[in-house]
Coordinates of C-alpha atoms in Angstrom, one line a residue:
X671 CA -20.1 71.4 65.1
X672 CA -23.6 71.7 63.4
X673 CA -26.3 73.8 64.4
X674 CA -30.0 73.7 63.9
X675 CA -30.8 74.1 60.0
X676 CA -33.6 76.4 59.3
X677 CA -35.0 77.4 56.0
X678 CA -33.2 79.4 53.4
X679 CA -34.8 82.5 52.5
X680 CA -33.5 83.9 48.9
X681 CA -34.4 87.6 50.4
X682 CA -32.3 87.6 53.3
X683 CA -29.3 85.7 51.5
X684 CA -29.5 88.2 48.7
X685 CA -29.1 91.4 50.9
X686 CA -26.2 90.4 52.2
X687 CA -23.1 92.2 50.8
X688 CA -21.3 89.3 49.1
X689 CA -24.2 88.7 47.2
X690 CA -25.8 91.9 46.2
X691 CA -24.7 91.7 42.9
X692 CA -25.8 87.8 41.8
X693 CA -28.8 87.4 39.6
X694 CA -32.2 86.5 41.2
X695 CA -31.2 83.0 39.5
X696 CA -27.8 82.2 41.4
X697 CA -29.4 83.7 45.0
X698 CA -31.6 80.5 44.2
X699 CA -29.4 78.5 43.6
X700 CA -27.5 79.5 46.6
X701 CA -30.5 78.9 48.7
X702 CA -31.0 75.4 47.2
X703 CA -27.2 74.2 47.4
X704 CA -26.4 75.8 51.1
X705 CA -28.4 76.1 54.2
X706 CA -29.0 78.6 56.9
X707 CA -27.9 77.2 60.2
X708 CA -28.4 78.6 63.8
X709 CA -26.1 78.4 66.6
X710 CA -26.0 78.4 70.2
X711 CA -23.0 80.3 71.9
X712 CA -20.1 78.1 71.7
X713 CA -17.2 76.8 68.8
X714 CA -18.4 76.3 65.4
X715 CA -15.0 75.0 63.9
X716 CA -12.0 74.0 65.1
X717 CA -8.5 75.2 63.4
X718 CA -6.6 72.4 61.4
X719 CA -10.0 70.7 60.8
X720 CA -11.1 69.4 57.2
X721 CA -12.3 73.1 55.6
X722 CA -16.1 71.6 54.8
X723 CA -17.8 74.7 54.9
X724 CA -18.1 78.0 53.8
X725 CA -19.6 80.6 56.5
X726 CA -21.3 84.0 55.8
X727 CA -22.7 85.6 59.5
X728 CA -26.9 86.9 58.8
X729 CA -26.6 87.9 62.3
X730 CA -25.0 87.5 65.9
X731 CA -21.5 88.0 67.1
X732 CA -18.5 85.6 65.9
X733 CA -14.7 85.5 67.6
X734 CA -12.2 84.0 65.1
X735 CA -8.8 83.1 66.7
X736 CA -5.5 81.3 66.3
X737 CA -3.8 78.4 68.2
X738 CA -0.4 80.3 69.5
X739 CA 1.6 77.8 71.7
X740 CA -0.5 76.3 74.3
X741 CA -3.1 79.6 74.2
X742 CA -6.2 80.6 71.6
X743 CA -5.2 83.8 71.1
X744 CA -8.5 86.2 69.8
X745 CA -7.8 87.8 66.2
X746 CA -11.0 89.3 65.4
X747 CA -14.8 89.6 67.2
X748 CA -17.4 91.2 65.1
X749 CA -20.9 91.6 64.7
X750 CA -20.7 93.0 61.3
X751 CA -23.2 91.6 58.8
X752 CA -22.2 89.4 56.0
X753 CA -18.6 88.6 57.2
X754 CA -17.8 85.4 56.1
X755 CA -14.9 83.0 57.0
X756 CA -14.1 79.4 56.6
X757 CA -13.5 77.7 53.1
X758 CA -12.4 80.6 51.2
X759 CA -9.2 78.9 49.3
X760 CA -11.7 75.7 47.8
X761 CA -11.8 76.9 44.2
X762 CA -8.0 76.3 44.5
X763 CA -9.2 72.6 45.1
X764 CA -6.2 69.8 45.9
X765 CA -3.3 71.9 45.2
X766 CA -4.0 73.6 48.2
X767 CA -4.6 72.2 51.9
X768 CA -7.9 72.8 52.4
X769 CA -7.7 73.0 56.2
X770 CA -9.6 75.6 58.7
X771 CA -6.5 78.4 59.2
X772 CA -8.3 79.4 62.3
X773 CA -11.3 78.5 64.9
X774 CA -15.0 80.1 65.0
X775 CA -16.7 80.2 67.8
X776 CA -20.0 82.4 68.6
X777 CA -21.0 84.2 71.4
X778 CA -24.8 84.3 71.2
X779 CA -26.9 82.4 69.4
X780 CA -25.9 83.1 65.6
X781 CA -27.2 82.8 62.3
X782 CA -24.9 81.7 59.3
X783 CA -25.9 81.1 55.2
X784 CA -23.5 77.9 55.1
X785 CA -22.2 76.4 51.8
X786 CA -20.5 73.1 51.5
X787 CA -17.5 74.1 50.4
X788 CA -17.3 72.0 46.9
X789 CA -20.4 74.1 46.0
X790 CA -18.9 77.2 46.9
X791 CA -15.9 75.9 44.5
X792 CA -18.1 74.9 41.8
X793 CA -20.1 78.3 41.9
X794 CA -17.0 80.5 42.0
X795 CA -15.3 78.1 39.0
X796 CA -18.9 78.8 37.1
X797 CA -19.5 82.6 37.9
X798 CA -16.2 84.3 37.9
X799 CA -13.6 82.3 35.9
X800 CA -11.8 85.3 35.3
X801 CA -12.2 86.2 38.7
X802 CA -10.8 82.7 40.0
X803 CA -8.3 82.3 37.4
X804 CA -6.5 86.1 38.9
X805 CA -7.1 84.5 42.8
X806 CA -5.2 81.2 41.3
X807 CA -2.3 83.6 39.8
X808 CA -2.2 85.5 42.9
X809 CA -2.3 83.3 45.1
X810 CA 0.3 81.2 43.4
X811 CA 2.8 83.9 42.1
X812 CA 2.7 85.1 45.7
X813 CA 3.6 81.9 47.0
X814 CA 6.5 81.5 44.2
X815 CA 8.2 84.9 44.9
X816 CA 8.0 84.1 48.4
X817 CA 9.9 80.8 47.9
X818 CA 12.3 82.2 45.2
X819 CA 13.0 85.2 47.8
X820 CA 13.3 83.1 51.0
X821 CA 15.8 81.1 49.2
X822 CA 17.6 84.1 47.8
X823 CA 17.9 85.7 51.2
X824 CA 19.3 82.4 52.5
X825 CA 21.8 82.3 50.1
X826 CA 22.7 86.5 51.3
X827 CA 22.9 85.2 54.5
X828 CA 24.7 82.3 53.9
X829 CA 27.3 84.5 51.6
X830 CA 27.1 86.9 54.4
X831 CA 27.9 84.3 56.8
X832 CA 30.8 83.0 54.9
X833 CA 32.2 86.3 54.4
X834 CA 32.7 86.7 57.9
X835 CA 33.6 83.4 58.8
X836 CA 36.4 83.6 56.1
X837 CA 37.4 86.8 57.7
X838 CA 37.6 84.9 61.4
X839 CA 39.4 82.2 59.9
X840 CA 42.1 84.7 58.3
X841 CA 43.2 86.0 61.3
X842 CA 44.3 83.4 63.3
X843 CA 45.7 81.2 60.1
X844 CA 47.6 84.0 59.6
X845 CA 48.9 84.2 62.8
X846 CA 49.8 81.1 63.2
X847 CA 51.7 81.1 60.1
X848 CA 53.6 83.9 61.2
X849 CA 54.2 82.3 64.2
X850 CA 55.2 79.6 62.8
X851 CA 57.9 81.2 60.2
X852 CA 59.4 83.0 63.1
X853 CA 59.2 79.8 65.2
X854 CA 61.9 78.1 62.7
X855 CA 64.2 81.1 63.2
X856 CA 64.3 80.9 66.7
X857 CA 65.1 77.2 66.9
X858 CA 67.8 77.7 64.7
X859 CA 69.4 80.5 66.6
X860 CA 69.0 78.5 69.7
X861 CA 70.7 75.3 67.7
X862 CA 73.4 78.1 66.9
X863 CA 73.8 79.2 70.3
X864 CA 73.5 75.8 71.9
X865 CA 76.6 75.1 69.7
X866 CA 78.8 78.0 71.0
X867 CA 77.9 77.4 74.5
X868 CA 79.3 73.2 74.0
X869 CA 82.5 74.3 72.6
X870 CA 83.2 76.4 75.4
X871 CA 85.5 74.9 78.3
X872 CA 82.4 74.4 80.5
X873 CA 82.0 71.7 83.0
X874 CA 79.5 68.8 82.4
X875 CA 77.9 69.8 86.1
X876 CA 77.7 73.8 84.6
X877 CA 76.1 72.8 81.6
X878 CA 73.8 70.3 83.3
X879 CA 72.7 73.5 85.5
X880 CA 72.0 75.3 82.3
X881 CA 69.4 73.1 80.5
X882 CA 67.7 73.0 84.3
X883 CA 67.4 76.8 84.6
X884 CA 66.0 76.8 81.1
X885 CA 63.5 73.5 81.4
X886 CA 62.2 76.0 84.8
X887 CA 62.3 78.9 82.8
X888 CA 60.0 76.9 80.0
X889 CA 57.4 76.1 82.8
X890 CA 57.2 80.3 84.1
X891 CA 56.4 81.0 80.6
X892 CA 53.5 78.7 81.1
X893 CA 52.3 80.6 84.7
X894 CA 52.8 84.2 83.1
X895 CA 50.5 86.7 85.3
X896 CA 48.8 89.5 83.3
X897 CA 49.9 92.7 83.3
X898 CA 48.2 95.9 82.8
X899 CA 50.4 98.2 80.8
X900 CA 52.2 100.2 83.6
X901 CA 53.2 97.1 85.0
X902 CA 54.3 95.6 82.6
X903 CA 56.5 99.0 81.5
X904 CA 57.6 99.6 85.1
X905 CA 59.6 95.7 85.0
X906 CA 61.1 96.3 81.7
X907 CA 62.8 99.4 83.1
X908 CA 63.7 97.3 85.8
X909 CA 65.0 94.7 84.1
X910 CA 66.5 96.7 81.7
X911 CA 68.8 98.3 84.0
X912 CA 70.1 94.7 85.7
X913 CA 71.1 93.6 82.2
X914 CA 72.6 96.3 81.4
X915 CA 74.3 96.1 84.7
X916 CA 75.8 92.4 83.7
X917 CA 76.3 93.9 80.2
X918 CA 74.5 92.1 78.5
X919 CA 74.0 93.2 74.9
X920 CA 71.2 94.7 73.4
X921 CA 68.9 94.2 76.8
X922 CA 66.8 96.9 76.0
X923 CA 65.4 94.0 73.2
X924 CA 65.3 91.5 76.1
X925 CA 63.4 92.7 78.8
X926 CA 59.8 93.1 77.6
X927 CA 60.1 89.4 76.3
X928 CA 61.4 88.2 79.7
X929 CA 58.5 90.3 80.8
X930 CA 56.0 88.6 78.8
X931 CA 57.1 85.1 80.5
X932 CA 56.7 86.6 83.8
X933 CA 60.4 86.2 84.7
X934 CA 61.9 89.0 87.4
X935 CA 65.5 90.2 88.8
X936 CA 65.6 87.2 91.5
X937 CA 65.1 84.7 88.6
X938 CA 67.8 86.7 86.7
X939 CA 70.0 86.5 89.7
X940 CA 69.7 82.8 90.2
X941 CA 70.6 81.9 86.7
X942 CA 73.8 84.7 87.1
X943 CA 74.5 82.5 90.3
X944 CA 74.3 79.3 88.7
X945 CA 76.5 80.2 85.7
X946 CA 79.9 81.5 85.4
X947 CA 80.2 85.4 84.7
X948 CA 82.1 84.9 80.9
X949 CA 79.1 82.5 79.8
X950 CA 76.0 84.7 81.3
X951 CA 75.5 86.4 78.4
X952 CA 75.5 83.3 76.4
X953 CA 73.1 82.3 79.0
X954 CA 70.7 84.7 78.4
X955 CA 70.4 84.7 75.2
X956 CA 69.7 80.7 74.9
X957 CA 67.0 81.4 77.4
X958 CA 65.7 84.8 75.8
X959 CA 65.3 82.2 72.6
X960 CA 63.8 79.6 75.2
X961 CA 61.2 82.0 76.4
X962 CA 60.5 82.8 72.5
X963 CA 59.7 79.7 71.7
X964 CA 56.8 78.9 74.6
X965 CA 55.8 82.1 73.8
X966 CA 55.4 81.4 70.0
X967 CA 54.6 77.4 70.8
X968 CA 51.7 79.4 73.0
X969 CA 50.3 81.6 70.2
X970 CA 50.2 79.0 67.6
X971 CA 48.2 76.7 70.0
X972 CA 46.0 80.1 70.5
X973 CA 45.5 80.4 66.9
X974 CA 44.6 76.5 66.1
X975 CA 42.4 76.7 69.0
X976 CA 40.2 79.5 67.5
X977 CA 40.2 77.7 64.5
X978 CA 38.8 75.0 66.3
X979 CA 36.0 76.9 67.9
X980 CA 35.3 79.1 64.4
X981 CA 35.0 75.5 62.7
X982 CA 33.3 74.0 66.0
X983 CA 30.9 77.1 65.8
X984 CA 30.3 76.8 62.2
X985 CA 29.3 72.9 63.1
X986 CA 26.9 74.0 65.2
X987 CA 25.6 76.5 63.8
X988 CA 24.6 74.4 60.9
X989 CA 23.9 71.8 62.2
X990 CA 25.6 69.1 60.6
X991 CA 25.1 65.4 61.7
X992 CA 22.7 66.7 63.3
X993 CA 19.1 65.4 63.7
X994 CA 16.7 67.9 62.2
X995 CA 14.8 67.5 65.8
X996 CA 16.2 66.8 69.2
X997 CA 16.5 68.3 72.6
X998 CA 19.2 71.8 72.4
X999 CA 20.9 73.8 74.4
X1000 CA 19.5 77.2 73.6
X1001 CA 22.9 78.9 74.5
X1002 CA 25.1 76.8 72.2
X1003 CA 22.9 77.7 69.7
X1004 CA 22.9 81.6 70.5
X1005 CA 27.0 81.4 70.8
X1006 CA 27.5 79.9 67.6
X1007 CA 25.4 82.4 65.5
X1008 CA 27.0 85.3 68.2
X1009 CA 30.4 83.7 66.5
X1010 CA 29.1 83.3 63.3
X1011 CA 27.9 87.0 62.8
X1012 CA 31.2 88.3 64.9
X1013 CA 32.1 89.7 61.4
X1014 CA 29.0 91.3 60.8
X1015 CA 28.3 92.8 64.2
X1016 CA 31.8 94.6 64.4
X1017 CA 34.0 96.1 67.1
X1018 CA 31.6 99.2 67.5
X1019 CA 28.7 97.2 68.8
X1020 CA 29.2 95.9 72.2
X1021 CA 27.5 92.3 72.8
X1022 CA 25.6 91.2 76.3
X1023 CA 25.2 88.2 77.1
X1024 CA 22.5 87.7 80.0
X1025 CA 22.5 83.8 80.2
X1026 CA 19.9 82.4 83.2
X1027 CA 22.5 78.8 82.4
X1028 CA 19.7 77.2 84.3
X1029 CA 17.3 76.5 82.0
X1030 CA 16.3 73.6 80.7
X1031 CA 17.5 72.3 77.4
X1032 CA 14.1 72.3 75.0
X1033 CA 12.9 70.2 72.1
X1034 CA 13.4 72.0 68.8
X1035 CA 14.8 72.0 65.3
X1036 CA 17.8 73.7 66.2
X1037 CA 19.4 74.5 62.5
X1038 CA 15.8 76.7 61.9
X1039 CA 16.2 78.3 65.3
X1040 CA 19.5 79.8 64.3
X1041 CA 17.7 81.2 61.1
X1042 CA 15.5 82.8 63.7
X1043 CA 18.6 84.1 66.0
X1044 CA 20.5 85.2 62.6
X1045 CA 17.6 87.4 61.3
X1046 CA 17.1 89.2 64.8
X1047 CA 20.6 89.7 65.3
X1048 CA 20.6 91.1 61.5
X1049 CA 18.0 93.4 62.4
X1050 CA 19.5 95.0 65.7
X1051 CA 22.5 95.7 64.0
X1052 CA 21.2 97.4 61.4
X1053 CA 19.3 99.5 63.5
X1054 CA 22.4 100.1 65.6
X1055 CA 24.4 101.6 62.7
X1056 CA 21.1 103.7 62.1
X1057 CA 22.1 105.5 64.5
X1058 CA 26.0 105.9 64.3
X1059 CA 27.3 102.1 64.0
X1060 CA 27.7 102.7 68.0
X1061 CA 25.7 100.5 70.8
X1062 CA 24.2 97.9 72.9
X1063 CA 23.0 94.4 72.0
X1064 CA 22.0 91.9 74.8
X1065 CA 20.9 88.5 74.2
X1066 CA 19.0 87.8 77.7
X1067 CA 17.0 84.1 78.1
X1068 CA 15.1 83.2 81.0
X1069 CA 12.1 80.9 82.1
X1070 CA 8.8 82.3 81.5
X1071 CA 6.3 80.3 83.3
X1072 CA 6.4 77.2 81.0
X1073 CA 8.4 78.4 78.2
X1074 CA 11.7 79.4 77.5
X1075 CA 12.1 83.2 76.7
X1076 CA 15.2 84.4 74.1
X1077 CA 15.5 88.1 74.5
X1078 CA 17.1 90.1 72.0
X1079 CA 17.3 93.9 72.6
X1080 CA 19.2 96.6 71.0
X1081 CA 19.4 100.6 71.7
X1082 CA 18.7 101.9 67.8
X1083 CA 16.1 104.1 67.0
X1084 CA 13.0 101.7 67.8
X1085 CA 10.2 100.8 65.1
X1086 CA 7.7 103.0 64.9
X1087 CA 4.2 102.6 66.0
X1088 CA 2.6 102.7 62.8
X1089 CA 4.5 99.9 61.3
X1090 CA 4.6 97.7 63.9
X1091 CA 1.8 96.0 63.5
X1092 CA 2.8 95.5 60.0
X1093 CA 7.0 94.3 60.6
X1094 CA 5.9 90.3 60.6
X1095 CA 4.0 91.0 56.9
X1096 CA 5.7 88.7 53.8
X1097 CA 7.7 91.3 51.7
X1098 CA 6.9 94.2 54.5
X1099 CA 10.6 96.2 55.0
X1100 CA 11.6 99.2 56.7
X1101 CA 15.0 98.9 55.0
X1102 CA 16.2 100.9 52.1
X1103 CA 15.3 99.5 48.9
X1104 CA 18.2 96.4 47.9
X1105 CA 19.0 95.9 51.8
X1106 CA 15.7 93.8 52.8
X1107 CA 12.9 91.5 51.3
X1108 CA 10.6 92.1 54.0
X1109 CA 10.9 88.0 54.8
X1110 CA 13.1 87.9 57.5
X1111 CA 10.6 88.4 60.3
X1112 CA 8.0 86.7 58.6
X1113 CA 10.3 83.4 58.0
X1114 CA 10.8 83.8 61.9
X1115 CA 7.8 84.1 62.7
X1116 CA 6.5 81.2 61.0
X1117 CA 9.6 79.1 62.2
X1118 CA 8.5 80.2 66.1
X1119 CA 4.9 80.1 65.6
X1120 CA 4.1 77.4 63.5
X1121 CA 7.1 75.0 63.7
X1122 CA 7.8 75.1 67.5
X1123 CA 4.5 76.7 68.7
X1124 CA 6.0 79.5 70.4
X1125 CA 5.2 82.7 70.7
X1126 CA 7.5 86.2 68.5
X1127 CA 6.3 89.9 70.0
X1128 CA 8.2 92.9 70.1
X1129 CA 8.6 95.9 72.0
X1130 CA 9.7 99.2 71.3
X1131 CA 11.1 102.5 72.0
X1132 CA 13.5 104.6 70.9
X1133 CA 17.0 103.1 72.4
X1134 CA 14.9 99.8 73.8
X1135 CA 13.9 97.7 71.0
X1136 CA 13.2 93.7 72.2
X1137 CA 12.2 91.0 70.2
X1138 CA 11.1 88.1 72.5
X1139 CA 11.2 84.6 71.2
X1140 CA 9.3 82.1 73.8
X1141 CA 9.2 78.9 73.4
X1142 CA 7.6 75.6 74.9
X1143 CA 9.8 73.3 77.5
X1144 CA 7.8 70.1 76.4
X1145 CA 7.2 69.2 72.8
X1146 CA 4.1 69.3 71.5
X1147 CA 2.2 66.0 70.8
X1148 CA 2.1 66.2 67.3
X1149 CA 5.9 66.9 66.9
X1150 CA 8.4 64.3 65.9
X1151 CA 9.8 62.8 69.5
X1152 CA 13.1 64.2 69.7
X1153 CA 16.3 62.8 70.0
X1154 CA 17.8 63.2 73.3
X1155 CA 21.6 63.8 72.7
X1156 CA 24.6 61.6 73.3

């Protein structure tokens, strides 16, 4: 937006602070390159326009603010002289976007000394080459070690990550393992009891009887009920005392595995029935192995299964053959990294899950939205074992108006007031030193904010601390279109 042009007075341009110190020479210049330009209230520059101009308020009152999902949300509003805004990164010329990283509006009519923004590059290359050459360095080195840092953290958390999924993985491979070692025993003792049973002088019709009781018996292991503990004591006892009543050897050994199956007395009475007396003891043992073996078939299939899911939620998590946009399931995404970072979280903290399951799948870049849940998680259980290892975190989502909110609240300590306006600062960390690089939030943020035009607060108090992640249901209309799934 232009404004009316009105002459350049060296005076006026030369008492403003940025410019106290130039000679009488460059204020001239100044005047003769730039222009002083008058405003009515209204915008003077739109965010993610073409940086043109460089703008140094004379007088008036100027609101600067930054596009924030669907809302201009106000960062500053001054009436201070001599605060300038606009093209400050031109002297860093092509390597740099030159782009407007915010929108100026005015709210009375407003004087600015403008300068095309080449000029202003030119001047500051001619005036302060030192001075330009440290802003290059800086600005540079600052960008480097926030790239070489980002990537390092990555690779923590992806080490991290891998530590615990190795640890996940562990326990169920070696479970079934175990089960499966013990498995081979119990098939060959049932082999070796199936032979002694055969080479008794048992009837065809007695023997046929047998295999039926224990193809039944095979399908109760399947429809065990749970017990609680007493329970499940209070039938061994019982069935303890009917096997030792039918002497059957060793039924002390029996009984809680018949238990497990979720066989009783009246089962145990219609296989006594349906045998002779010399062979029950025969009997029950080929069906105590029986009952071993769905038990052990069951906790191998237990074990591969959680394989399956740990590899299923490792899938996920990353993201693999996956498009880097498309529409998501916000919860599949939460469970995975929930999985992922079981290790990590521990058995001390307890985990909520408060899932509205009716909101809408979203348009996002799901692989980058687990960086975001990852980091947050990281950082409530952290503040957690602040305070003992011992607590709370709930992952709550629900609809908020148009957007989709991901809670994530824990009960540590809470972040104190005088950092918190600082928390989502590059390199700003309220960890010990080694333990943070102050980029965690501040990858988030950008991720939320920039990348899916969301919105990343937090609110705190000691034992409440909530980062809120909200997020648009439509995608925005300069995103990729995203995939809908299969």
């Amino acid at each position: 937006m232009s404004g009316q042009v009105m002459p350049c007075s060296p005076q006026e341009v030369g008492s403003l602070f940025l410019f106290e110190e130039l000679s009488p020479e460059q204020i001239g210049r100044l005047c003769s390159e730039g222009r002083i330009e008058r405003f009515e209230p209204g915008p003077v520059y739109t965010e993610g326009e073409p940086a043109t101009c460089f703008y140094v308020m004379i007088e008036g009152t100027v609101v600067l603010s930054r596009r924030v999902g669907g809302d201009d949300v106000e960062v500053n509003r001054t009436s201070q002289r001599g605060v300038y805004s606009g093209s400050m990164q031109a002297y860093l010329g092509d390597r740099v976007q030159q782009r407007y990283v915010n929108s100026m509006r005015v709210t009375e009519p407003t004087r600015f000394f403008v300068l095309p923004a080449d000029r202003f590059a030119s001047f500051m290359r001619e005036w302060f080459p030192m001075a330009v050459h440290l802003l290059e360095g800086l600005f540079f080195g600052a960008k480097s070690t926030q790239r070489a840092i980002g990537q390092r953290e990555r690779l923590l958390a992806l080490g991290s990550l891998s530590a615990g999924l190795t640890h996940e993985l562990n326990n169920p491979a070696a479970a079934a393992v175990r089960a499966t070692a013990t498995l081979r025993e119990r098939v060959g003792k049932m082999r070796h009891k199936l032979r002694v049973i055969s080479a008794g002088s048992f009837s065809p019709e007695a023997l046929a009887n047998l295999i039926d009781i224990q193809e039944r018996t095979a399908e109760r292991v399947a429809k065990a009920p749970s017990l609680s503990p007493l329970e499940a004591s209070d039938r061994e006892d019982v069935l303890t005392d009917w096997l030792d009543d039918h002497e059957i050897p060793e039924g002390w050994q029996i009984a809680p595995t018949f238990v497990q199956a979720g066989l009783d007395t009246d089962w145990l009475d219609q296989v006594a029935a349906a045998v002779d007396e010399d062979i029950l003891p025969s009997a029950i043992g080929w069906l105590n192995y029986t009952v071993e073996t769905e038990l052990l078939l069951d906790e191998i299939e237990d074990s591969t299964t959680r394989i399956s899911h740990l590899v299923g939620a490792a899938k996920q998590y990353s993201q693999l053959d996956r498009a880097p946009y498309q529409v998501a399931d916000v919860h599949e995404l939460l469970d995975s990294t929930l999985l992922m970072l079981s290790g990590k979280i521990g058995s001390r903290i307890k985990v909520v899950k408060e899932y509205d399951r009716e909101v809408p799948r979203i348009p996002a870049y799901p692989a980058e939205l687990n960086q975001v849940w990852t980091n947050l998680i990281d950082n409530a259980v952290h503040a957690i074992n602040g305070t003992g290892g011992e607590g709370t975190l709930t992952v709550r989502t629900a609809l908020d108006n148009d957007r989709l909110l991901v809670e994530f609240r824990d009960t540590g300590p809470g972040i104190p007031k005088d950092v918190r306006g600082r928390i989502f600062d590059p390199f700003f960390t309220t960890k010990p030193v080694g333990e943070g690089t102050g980029l965690g939030l501040d990858i988030s943020w950008r991720i939320v904010v920039n990348k899916h035009h969301g919105t990343l607060q937090v609110e705190s108090e000691p034992g409440d601390t909530r980062f809120q992640v909200l997020l648009p249901l439509a995608a925005a209309e300069s995103d990729t279109a995203p995939e809908e799934p299969a």
